[in-house]
PDB file of C-alpha atoms in Angstrom:
ATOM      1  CA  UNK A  20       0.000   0.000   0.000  1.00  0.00           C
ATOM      2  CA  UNK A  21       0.943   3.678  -0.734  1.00  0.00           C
ATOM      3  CA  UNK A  22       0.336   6.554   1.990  1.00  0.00           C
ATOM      4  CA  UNK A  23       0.335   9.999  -0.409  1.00  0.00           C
ATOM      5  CA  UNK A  24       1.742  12.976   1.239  1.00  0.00           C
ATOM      6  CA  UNK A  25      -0.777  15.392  -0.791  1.00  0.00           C
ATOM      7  CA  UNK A  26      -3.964  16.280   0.661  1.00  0.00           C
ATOM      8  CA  UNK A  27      -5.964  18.565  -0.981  1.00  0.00           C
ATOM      9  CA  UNK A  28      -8.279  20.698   1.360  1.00  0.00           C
ATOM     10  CA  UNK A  29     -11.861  21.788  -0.591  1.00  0.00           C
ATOM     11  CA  UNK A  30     -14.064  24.342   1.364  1.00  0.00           C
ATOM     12  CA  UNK A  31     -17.939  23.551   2.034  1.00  0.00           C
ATOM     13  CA  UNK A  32     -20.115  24.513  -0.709  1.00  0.00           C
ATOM     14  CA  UNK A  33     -21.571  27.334   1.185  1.00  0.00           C
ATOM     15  CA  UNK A  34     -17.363  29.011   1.145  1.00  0.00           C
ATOM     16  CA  UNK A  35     -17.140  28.711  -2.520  1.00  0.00           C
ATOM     17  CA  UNK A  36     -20.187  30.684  -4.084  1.00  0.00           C
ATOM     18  CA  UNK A  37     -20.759  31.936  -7.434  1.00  0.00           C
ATOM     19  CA  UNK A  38     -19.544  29.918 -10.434  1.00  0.00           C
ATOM     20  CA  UNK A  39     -18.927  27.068  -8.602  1.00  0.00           C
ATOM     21  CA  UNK A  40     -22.538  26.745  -8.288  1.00  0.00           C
ATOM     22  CA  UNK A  41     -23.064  27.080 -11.544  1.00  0.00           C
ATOM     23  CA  UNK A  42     -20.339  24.719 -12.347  1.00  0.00           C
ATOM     24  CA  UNK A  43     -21.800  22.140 -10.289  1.00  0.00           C
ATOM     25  CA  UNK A  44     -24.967  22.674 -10.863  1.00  0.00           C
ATOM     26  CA  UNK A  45     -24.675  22.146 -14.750  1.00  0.00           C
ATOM     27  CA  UNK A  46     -22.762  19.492 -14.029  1.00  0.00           C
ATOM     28  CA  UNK A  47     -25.345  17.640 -12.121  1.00  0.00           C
ATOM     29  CA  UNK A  48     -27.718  18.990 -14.736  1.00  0.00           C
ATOM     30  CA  UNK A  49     -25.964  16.918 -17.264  1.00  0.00           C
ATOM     31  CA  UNK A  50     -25.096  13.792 -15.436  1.00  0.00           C
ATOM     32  CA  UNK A  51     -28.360  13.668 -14.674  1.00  0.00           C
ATOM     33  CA  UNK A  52     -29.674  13.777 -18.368  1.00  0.00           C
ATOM     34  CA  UNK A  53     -27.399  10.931 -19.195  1.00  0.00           C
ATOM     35  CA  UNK A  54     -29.866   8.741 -17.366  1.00  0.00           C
ATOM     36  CA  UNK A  55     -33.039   9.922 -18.927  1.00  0.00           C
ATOM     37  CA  UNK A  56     -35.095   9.707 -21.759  1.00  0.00           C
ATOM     38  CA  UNK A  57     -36.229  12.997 -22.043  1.00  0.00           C
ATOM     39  CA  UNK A  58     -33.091  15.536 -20.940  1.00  0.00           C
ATOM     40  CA  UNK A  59     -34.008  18.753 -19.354  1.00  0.00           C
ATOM     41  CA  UNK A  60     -32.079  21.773 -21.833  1.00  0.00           C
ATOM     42  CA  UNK A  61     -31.270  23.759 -18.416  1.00  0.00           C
ATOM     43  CA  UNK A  62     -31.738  25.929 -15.766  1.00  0.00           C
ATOM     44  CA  UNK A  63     -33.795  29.181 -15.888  1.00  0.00           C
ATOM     45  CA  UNK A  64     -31.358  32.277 -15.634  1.00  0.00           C
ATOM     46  CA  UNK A  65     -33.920  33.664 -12.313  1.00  0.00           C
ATOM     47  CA  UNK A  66     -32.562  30.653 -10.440  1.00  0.00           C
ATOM     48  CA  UNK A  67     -28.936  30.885 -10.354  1.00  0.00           C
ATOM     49  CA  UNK A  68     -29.411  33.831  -7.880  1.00  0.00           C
ATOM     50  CA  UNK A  69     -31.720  31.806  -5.793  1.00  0.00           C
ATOM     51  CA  UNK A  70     -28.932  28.777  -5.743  1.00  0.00           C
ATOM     52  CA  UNK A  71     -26.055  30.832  -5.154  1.00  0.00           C
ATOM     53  CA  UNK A  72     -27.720  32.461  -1.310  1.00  0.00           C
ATOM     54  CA  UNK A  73     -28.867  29.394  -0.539  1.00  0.00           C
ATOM     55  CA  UNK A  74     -26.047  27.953   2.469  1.00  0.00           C
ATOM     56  CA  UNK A  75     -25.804  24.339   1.342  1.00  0.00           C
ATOM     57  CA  UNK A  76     -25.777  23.182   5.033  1.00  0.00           C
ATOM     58  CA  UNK A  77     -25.729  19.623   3.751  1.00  0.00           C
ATOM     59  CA  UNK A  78     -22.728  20.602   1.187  1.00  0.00           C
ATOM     60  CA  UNK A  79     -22.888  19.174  -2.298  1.00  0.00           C
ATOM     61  CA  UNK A  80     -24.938  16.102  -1.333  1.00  0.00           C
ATOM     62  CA  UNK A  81     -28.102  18.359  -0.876  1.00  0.00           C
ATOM     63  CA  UNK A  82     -27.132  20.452  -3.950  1.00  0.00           C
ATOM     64  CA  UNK A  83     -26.831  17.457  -5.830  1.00  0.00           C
ATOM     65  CA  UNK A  84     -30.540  15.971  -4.611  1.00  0.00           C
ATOM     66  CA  UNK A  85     -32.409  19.418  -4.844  1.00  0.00           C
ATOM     67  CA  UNK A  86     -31.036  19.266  -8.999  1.00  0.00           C
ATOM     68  CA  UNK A  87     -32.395  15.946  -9.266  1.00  0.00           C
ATOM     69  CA  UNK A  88     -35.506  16.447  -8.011  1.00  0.00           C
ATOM     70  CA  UNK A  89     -35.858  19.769 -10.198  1.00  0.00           C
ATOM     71  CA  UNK A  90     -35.402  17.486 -13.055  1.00  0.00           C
ATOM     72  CA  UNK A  91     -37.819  14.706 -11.892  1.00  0.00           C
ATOM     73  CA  UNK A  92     -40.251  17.068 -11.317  1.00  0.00           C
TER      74      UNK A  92
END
């Protein structure tokens, strides 16, 4: 077994703002149409704004569930 020296520190969700949301949310957006019939084209530009206040307090595993149940809606 290998031990790595590097660790690589990433700040909550809720640090990182802006165009990481976006990054992440298209992201999700898109892994998410990989696994459906009919893909959803994207997000509406009103919401970003909404998305980028919002804390995260459960980090990128809520971010990541409230994008897939936008698209299953």
């Amino acid at each position: 077994y290998l031990l790595s020296p590097l660790t690589i520190h990433l700040p909550p969700l809720r640090d990182r703002g802006g165009p990481n949301v976006r990054l992440l949310g298209q992201f999700f957006l898109e892994e998410g149409n990989r696994q459906r019939e009919q893909p959803t084209l994207g997000f509406a530009d009103d919401i970003w704004p909404l998305l980028e206040r919002y804390r995260w307090p459960g980090n990128i595993d809520e971010f990541r569930k409230v994008i897939e149940a936008a698209q299953s809606s």
